[in-house]
mmCIF file of C-alpha atoms and ligand atoms in Angstrom:
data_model
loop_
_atom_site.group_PDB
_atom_site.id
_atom_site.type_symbol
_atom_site.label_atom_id
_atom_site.label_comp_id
_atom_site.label_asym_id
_atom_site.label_seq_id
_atom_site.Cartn_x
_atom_site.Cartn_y
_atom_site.Cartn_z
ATOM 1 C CA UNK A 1 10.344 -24.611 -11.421
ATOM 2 C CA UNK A 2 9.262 -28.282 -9.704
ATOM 3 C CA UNK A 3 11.152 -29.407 -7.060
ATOM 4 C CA UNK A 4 10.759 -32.324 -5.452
ATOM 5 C CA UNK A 5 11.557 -34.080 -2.366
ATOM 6 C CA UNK A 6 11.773 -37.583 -1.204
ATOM 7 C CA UNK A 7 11.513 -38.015 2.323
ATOM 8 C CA UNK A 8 12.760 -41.316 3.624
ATOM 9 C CA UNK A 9 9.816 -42.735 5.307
ATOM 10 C CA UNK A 10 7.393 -40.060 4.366
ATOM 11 C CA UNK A 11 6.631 -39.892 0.880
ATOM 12 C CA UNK A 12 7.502 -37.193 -2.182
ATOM 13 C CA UNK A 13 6.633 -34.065 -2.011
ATOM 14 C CA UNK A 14 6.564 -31.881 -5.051
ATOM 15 C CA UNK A 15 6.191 -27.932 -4.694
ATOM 16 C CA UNK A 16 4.790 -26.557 -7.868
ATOM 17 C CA UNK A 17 3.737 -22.300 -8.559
ATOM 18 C CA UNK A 18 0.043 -22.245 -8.600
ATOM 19 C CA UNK A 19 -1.829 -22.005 -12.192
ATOM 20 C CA UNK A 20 -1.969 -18.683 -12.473
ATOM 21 C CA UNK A 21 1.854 -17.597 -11.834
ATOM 22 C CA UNK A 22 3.927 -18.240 -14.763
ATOM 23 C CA UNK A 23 6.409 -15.957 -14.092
ATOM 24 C CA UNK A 24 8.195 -14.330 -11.631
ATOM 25 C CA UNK A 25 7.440 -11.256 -9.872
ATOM 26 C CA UNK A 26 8.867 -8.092 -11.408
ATOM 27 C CA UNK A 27 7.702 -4.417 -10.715
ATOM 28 C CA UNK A 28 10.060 -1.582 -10.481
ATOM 29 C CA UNK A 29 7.570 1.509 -10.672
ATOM 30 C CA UNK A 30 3.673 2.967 -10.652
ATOM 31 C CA UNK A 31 3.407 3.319 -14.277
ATOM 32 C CA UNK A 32 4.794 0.715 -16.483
ATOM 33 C CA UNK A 33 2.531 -1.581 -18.473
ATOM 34 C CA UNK A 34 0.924 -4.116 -15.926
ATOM 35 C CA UNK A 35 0.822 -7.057 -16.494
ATOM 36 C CA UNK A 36 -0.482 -9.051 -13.078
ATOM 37 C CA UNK A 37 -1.880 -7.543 -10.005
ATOM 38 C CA UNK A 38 -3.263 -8.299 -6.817
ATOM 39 C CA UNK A 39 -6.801 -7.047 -5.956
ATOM 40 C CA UNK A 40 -7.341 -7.004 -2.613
ATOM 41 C CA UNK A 41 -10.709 -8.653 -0.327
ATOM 42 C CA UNK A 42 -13.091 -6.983 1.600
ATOM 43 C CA UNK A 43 -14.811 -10.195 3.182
ATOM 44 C CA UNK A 44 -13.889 -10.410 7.131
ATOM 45 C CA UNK A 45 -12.524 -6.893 7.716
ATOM 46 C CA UNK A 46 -12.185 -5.855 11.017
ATOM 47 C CA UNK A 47 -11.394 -2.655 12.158
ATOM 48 C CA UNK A 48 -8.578 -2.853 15.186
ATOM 49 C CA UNK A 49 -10.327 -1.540 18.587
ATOM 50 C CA UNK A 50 -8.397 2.477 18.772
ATOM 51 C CA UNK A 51 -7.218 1.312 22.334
ATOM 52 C CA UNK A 52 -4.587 -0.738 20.713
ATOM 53 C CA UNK A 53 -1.927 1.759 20.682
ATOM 54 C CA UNK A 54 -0.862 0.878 16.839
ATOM 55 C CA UNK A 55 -4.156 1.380 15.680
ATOM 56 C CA UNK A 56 -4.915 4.753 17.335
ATOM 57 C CA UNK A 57 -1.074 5.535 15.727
ATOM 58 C CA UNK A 58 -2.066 4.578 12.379
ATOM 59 C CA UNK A 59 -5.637 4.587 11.698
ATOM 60 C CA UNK A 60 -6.749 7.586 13.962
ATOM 61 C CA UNK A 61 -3.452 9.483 14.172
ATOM 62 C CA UNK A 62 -5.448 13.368 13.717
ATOM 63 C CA UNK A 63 -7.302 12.187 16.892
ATOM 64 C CA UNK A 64 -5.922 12.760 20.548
ATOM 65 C CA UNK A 65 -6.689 10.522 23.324
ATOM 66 C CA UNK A 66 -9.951 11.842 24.389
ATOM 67 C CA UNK A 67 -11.078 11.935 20.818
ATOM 68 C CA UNK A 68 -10.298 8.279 19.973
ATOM 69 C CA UNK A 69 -11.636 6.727 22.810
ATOM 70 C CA UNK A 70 -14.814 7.603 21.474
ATOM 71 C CA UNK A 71 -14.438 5.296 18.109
ATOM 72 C CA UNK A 72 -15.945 1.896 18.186
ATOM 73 C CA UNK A 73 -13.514 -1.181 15.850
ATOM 74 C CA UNK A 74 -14.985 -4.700 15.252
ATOM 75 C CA UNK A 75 -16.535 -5.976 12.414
ATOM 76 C CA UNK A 76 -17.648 -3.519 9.392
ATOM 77 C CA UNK A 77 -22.058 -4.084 8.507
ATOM 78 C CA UNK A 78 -22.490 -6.608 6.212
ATOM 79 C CA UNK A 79 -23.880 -4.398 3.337
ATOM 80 C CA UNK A 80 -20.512 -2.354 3.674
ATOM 81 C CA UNK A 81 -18.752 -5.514 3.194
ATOM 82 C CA UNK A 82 -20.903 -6.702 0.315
ATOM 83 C CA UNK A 83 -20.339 -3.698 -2.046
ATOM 84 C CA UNK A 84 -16.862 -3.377 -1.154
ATOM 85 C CA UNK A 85 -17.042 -6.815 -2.538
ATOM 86 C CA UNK A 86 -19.000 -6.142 -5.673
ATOM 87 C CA UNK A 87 -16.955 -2.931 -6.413
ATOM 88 C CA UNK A 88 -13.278 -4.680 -6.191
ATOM 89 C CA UNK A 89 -14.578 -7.443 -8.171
ATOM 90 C CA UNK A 90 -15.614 -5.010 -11.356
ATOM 91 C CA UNK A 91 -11.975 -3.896 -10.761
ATOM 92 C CA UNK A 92 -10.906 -7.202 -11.140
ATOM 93 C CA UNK A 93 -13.165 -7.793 -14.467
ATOM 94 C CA UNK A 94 -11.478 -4.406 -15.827
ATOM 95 C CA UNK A 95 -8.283 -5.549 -15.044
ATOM 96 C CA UNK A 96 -8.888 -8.869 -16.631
ATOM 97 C CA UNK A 97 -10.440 -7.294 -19.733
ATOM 98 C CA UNK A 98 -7.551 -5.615 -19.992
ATOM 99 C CA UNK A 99 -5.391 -8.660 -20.242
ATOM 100 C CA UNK A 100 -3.902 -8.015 -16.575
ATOM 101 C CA UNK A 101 -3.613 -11.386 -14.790
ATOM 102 C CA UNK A 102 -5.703 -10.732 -11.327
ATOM 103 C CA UNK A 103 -4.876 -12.546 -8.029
ATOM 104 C CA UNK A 104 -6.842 -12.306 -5.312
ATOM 105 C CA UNK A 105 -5.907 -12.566 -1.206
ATOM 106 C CA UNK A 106 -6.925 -16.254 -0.334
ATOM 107 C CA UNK A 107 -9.372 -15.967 2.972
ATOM 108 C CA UNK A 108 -8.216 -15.202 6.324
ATOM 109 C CA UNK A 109 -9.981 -15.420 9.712
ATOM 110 C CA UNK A 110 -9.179 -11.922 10.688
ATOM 111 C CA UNK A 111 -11.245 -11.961 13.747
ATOM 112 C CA UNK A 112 -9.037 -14.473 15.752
ATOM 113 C CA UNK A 113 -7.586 -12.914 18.544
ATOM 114 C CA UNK A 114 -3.864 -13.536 19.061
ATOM 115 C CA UNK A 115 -0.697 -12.718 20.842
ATOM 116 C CA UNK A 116 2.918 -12.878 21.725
ATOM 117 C CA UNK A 117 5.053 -12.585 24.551
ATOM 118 C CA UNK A 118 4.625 -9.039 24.777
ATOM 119 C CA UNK A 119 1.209 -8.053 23.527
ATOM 120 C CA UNK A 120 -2.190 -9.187 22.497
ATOM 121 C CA UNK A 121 -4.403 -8.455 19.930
ATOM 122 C CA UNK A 122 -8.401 -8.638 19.555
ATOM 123 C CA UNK A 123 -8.204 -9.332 16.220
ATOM 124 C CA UNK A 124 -6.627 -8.988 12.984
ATOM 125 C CA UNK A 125 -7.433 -6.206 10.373
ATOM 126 C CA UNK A 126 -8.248 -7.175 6.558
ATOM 127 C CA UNK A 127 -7.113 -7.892 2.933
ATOM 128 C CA UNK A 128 -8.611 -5.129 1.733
ATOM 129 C CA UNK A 129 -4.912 -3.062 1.039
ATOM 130 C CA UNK A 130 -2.736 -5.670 -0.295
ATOM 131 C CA UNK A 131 -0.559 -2.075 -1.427
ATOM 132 C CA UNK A 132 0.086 -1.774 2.372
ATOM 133 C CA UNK A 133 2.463 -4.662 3.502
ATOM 134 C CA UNK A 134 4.179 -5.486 0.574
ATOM 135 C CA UNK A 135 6.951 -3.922 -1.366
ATOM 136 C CA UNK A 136 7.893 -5.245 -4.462
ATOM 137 C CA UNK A 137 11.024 -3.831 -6.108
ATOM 138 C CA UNK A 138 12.060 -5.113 -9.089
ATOM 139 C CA UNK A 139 12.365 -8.983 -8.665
ATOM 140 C CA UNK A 140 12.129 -8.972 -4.769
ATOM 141 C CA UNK A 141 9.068 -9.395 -2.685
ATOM 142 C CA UNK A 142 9.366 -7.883 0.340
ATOM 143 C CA UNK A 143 7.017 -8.256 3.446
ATOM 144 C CA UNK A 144 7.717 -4.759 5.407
ATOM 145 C CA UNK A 145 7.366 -4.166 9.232
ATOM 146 C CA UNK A 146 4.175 -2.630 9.570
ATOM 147 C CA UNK A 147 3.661 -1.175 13.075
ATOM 148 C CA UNK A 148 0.384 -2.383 13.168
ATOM 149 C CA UNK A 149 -0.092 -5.341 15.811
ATOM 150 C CA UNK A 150 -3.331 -6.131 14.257
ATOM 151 C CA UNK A 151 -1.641 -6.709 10.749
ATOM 152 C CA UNK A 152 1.134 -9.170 12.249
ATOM 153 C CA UNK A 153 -0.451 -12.381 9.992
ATOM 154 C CA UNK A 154 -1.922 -9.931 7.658
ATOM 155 C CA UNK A 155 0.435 -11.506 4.742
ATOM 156 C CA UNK A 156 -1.214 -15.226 5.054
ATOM 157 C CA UNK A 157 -3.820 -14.103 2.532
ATOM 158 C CA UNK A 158 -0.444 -13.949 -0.208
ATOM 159 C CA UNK A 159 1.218 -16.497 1.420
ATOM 160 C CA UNK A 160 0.298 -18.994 -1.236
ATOM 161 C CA UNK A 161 0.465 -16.297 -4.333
ATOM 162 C CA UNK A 162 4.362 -15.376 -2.763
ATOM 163 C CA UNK A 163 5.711 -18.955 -2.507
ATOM 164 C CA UNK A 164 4.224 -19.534 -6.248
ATOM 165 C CA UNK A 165 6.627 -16.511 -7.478
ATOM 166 C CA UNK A 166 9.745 -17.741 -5.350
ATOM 167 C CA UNK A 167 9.060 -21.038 -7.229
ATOM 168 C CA UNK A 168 9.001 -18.812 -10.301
ATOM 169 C CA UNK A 169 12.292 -17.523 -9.677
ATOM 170 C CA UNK A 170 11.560 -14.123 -7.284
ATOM 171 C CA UNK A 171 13.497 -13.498 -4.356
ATOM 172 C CA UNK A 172 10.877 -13.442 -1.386
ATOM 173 C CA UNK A 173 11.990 -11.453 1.814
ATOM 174 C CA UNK A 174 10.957 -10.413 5.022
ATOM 175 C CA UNK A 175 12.381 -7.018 7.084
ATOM 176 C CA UNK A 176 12.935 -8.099 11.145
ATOM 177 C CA UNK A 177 10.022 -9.268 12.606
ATOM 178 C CA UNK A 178 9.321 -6.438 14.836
ATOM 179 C CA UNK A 179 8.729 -7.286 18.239
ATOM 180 C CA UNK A 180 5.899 -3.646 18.640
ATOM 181 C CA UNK A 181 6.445 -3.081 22.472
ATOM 182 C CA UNK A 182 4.691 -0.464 23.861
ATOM 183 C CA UNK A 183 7.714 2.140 23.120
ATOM 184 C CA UNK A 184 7.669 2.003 19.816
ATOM 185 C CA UNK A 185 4.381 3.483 20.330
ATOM 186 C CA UNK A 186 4.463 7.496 21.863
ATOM 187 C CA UNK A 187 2.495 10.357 22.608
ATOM 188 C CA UNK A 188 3.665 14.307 21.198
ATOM 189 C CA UNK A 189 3.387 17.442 22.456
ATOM 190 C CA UNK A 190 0.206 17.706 20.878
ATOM 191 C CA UNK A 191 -1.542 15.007 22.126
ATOM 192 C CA UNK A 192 -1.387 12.974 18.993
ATOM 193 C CA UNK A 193 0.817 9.673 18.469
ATOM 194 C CA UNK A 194 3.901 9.163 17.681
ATOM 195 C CA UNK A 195 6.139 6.138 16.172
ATOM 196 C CA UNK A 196 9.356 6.013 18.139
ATOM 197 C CA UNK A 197 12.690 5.023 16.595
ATOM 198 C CA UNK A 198 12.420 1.714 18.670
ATOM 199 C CA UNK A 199 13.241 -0.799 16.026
ATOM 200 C CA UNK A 200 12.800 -0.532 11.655
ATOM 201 C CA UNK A 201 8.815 -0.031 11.729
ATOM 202 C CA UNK A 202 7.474 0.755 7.861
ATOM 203 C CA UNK A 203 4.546 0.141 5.766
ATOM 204 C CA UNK A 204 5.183 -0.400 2.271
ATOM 205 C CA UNK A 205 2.595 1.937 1.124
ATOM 206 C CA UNK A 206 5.176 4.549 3.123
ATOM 207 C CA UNK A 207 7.179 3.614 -0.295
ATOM 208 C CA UNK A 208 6.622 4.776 -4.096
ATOM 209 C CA UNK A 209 9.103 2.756 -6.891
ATOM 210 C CA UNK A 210 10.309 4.842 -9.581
ATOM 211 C CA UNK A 211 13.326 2.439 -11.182
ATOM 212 C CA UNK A 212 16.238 2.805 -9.032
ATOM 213 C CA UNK A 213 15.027 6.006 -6.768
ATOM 214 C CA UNK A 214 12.217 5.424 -4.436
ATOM 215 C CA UNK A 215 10.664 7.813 -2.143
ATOM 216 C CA UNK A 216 10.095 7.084 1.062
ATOM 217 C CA UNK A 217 7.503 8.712 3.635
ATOM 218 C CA UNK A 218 8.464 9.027 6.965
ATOM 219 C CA UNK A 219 5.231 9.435 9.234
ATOM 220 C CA UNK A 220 3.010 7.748 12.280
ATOM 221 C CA UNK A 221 3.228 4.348 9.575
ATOM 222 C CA UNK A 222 7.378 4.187 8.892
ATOM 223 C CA UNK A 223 10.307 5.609 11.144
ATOM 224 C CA UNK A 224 13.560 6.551 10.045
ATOM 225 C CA UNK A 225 14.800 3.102 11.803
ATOM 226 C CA UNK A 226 12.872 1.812 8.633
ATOM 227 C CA UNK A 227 14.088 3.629 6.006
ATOM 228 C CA UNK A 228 17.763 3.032 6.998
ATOM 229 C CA UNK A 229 16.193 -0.391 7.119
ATOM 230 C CA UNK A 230 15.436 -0.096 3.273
ATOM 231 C CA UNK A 231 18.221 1.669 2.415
ATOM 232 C CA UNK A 232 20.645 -1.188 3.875
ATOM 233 C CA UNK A 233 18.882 -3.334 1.861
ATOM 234 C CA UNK A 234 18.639 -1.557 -1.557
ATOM 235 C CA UNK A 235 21.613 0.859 -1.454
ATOM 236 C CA UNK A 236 24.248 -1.737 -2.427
ATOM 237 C CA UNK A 237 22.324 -2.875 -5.281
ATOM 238 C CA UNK A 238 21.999 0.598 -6.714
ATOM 239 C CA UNK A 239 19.022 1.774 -5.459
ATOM 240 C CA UNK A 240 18.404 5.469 -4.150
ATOM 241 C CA UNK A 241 16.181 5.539 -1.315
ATOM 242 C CA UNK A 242 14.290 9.228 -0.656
ATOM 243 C CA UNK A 243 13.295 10.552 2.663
ATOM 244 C CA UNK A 244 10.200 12.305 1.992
ATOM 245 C CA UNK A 245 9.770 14.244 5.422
ATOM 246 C CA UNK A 246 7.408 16.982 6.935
ATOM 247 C CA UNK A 247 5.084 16.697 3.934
ATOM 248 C CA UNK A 248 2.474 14.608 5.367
ATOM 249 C CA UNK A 249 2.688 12.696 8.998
ATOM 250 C CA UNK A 250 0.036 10.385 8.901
ATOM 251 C CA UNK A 251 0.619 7.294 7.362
ATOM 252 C CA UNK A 252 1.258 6.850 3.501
ATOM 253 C CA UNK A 253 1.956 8.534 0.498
ATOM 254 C CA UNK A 254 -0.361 7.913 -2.255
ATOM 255 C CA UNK A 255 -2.429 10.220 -1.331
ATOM 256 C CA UNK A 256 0.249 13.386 -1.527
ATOM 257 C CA UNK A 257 2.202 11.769 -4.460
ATOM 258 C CA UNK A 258 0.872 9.882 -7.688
ATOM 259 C CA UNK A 259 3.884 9.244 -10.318
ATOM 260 C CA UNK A 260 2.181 8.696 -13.071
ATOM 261 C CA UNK A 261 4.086 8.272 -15.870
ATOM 262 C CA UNK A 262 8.276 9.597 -16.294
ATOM 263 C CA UNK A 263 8.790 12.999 -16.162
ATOM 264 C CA UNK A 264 4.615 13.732 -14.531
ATOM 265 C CA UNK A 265 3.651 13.752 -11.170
ATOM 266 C CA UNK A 266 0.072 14.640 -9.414
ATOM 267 C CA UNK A 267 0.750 16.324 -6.441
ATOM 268 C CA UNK A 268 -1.466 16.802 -3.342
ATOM 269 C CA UNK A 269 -1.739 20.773 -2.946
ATOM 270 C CA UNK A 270 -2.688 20.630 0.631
ATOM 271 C CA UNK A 271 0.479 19.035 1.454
ATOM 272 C CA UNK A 272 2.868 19.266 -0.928
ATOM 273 C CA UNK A 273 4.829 23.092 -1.354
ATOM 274 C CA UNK A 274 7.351 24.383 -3.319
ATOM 275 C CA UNK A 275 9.669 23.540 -0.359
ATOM 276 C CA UNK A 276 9.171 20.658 0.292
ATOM 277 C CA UNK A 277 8.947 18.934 -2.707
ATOM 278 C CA UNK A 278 11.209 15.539 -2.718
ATOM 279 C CA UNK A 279 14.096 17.093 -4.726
ATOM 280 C CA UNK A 280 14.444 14.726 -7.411
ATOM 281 C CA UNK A 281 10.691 15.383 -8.616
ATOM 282 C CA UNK A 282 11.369 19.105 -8.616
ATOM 283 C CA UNK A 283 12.453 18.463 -12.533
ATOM 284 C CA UNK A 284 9.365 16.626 -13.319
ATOM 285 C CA UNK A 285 5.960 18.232 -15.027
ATOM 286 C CA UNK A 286 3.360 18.455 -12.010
ATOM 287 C CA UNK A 287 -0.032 18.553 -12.033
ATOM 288 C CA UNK A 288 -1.578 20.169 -8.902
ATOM 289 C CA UNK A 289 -4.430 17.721 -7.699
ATOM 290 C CA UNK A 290 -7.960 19.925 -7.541
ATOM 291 C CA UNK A 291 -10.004 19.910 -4.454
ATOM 292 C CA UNK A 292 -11.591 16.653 -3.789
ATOM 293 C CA UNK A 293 -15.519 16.100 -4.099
ATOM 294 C CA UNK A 294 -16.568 14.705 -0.591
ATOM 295 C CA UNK A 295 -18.279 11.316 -1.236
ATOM 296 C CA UNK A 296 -18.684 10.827 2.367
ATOM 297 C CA UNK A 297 -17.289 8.087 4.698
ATOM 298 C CA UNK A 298 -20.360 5.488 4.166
ATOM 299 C CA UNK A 299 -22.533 3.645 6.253
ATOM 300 C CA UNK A 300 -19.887 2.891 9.016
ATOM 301 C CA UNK A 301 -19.613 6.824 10.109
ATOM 302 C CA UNK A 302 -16.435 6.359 10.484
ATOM 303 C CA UNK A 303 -13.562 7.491 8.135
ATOM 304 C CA UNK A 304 -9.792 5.702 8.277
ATOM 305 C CA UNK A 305 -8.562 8.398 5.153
ATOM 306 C CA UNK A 306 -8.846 11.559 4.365
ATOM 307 C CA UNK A 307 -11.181 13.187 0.905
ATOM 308 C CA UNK A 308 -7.458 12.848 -0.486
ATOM 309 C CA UNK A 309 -8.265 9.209 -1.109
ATOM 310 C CA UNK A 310 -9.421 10.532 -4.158
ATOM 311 C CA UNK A 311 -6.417 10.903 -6.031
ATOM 312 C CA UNK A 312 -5.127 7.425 -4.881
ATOM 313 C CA UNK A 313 -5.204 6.435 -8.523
ATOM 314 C CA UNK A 314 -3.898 3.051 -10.139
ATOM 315 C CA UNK A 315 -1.856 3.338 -13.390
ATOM 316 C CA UNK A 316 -2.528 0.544 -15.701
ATOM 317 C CA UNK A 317 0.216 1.928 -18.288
ATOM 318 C CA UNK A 318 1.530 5.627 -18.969
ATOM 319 C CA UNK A 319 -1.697 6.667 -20.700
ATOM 320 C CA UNK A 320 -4.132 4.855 -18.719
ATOM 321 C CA UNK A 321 -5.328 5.168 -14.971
ATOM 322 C CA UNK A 322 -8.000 3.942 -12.437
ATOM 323 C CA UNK A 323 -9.466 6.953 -10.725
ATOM 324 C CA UNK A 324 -12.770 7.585 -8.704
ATOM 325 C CA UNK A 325 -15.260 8.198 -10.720
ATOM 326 C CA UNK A 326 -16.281 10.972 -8.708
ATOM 327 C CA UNK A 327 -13.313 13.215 -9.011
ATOM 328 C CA UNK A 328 -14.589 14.909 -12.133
ATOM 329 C CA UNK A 329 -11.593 17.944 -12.065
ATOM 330 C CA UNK A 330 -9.139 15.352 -11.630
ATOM 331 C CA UNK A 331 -10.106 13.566 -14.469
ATOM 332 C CA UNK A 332 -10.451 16.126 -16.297
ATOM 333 C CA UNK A 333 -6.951 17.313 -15.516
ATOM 334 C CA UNK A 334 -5.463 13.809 -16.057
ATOM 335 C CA UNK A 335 -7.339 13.660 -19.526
ATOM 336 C CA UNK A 336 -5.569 17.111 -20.854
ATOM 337 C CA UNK A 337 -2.356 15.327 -19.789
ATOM 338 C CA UNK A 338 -3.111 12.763 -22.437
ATOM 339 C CA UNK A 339 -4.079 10.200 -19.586
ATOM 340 C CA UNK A 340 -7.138 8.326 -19.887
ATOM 341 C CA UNK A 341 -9.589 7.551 -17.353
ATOM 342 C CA UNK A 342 -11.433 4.063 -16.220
ATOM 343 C CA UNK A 343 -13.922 5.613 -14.068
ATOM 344 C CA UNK A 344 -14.811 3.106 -11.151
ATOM 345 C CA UNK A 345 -15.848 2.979 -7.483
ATOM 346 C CA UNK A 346 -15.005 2.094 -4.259
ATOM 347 C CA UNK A 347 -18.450 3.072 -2.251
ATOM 348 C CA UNK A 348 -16.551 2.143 0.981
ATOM 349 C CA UNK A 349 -13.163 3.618 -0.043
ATOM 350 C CA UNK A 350 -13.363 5.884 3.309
ATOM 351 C CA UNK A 351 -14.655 3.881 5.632
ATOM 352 C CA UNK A 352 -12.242 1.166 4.799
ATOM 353 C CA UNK A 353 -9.052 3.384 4.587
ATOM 354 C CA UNK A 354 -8.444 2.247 1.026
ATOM 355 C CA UNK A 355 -8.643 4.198 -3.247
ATOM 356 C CA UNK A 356 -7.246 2.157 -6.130
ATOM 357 C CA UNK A 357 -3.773 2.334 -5.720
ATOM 358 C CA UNK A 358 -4.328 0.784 -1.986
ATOM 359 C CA UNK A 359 -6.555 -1.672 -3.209
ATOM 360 C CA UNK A 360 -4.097 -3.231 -5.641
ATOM 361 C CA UNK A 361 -0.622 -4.539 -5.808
ATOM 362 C CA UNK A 362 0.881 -5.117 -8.639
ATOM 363 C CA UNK A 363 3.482 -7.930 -9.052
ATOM 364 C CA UNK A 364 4.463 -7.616 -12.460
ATOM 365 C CA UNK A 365 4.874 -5.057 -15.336
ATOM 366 C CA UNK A 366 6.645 -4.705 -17.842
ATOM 367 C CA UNK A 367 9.612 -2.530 -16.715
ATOM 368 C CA UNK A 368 13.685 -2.368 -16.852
ATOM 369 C CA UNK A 369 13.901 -2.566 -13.449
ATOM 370 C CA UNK A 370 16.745 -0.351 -11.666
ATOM 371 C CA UNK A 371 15.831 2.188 -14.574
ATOM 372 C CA UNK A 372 17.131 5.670 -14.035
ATOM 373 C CA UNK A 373 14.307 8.480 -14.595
ATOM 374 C CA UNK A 374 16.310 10.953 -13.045
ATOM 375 C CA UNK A 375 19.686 10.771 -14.493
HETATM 376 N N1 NVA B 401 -3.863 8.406 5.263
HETATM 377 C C1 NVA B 401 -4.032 8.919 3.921
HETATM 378 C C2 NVA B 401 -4.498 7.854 2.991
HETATM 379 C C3 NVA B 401 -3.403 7.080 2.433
HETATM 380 C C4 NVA B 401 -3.819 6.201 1.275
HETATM 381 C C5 NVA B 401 -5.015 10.031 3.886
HETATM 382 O O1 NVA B 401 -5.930 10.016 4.723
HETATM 383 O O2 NVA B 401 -4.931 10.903 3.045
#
């Protein structure tokens, strides 16, 4: 789609999709055959300082007070960002060799301070997790409330990518802009943070697609205002929206869930029981995820993810997935499953809070959206 417009006294402007989106957005699960995906950036990461309380809530959430005051945010060492660099871009030339169209974040300056009327921030974060702020389901892009004050203008770096698929034909949405007072953000009976109910506060990593059911995480990085947020949204179209509670309470779920093709699921055996399985997936083959080989958290010291990273996995189709080349067991496991593996690495994965299915998000594959793998 062109459009054009002629401003009296100003001249003609024409709005045109950029080259390389020639269709519209359309993903509707984690498995179907991809077609385009994003790949995300490591250049100009900055880690939010923990005294912003959104940051200790969703980056440091296993640490109390006393034990997050003692970690350091700013700007990652250069060789950290370089190889994060050089490892997303051989994920990018798989992709492409694949036949996968690749789009990448276009650059932000995430170290400029900002603010609003009720809060300031000493910097923005990265476009290293394009998985984290963006849920696409079926035709509709849509930019979630991420509790993160550091992530407010996170979403410039797709700006230009999103506004080429609405000119495609996608529907391109945004959740209320959340205003992230200080009450959203709390402290438990344990010491640890909490997300309050304040206002709809979600991540869409919180989120896995799976046709017309998704499965939602509720945890320090989505509240239940959020998921009736979601459900308000999708519901009337025919869309089942999960609660996926007391399985895991700090931030997403692709580390505790990977669907990974219909009717198989890789399940995180540290967190997920035979009680608390989300009920629809109780029907489903499951393969138990083996204990994680440490690869460390990198030159930073510091780790924003769990060894669970490691079964953060990206599905290119039903039979083929990007895993960590260091997981041997899991591949192993995945391969017996008739799954095939595309080793690769993300040396930094750790330190940057971020596996495959993080670093990615992909915009189109082929799938019947609203499709019913339960029924
Ligand atoms: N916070 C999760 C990572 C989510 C991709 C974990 O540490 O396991």
């Amino acid at each position: 789609m062109t459009i054009t417009n002629n401003h009296p006294g100003f001249g003609t402007a024409t709005l045109e999709p950029p080259v390389d989106v020639r269709r519209r957005a359309c993903s509707a699960d984690e498995f179907s055959p991809l077609r385009e995906i994003v790949v995300g950036r490591a250049a100009g990461a900055v880690i939010p300082q923990a005294s912003d309380p959104s940051a200790w809530l969703t980056l440091y959430s296993h640490l109390d007070a006393g034990q997050v005051a003692a970690v350091d945010g700013g700007a990652l060492p250069q060789q950290v960002i370089e190889e994060s660099e050089e490892d997303l871009e051989t994920l990018a030339e798989t992709l492409r060799g694949l036949g996968v169209v690749v789009h990448r974040p276009s650059s932000v300056d995430h170290a400029a301070p900002f603010s609003t009327p009720h809060w300031d921030s000493a910097s923005g974060m990265y476009s290293y997790c394009p998985r984290d702020l963006t849920l696409i389901v079926g035709e509709t892009i849509i930019e979630t409330p991420s509790p993160v004050r550091a992530r407010y203008h996170e979403l410039d770096g797709l700006r230009e990518l999103f506004r080429g698929y609405l000119l495609a034909g996608s529907a391109w949405i945004s959740a209320p802009k959340p205003q992230l007072r200080d009450s959203l953000y709390g402290v438990g009976r344990d010491g640890l943070p909490v997300l309050t109910e304040d206002e709809p506060a979600f991540e869409a990593a919180n989120v896995l697609r799976c046709g017309r059911d998704l499965f939602y995480q509720v945890s320090t990085s989505g509240n239940e205002f959020g998921r009736i947020w979601l459900e308000s949204l999708l519901g009337p179209q025919g869309y089942r929206v999960h609660p996926v509670r007391d399985v895991y309470p700090h931030t997403h779920l692709d580390s505790t869930i990977s669907l990974l093709r219909p009717g198989l699921v890789l399940l995180n055996p540290s967190r997920v029981t035979e009680d608390n399985i989300p009920g629809p997936l109780r029907d489903w083959d499951r393969i138990w995820c083996p204990e994680m080989r440490e690869t460390g958290v990198s030159a930073t010291g510091q780790s924003l993810s769990s060894p669970w990273l490691g079964m953060n996995l990206l599905m290119v189709n039903p039979e083929l997935a990007v895993v960590d080349s260091a997981q041997h067991e899991l591949i192993a496991r995945l391969e017996r499953h008739g799954i095939s593996v595309l080793p690769h690495t993300l040396r930094h994965d750790r330190a940057l809070g971020g596996g495959f299915h993080c670093v990615t998000l992909d915009t189109v594959r082929d799938a019947p959206a609203g499709a019913d793998y339960f029924g």
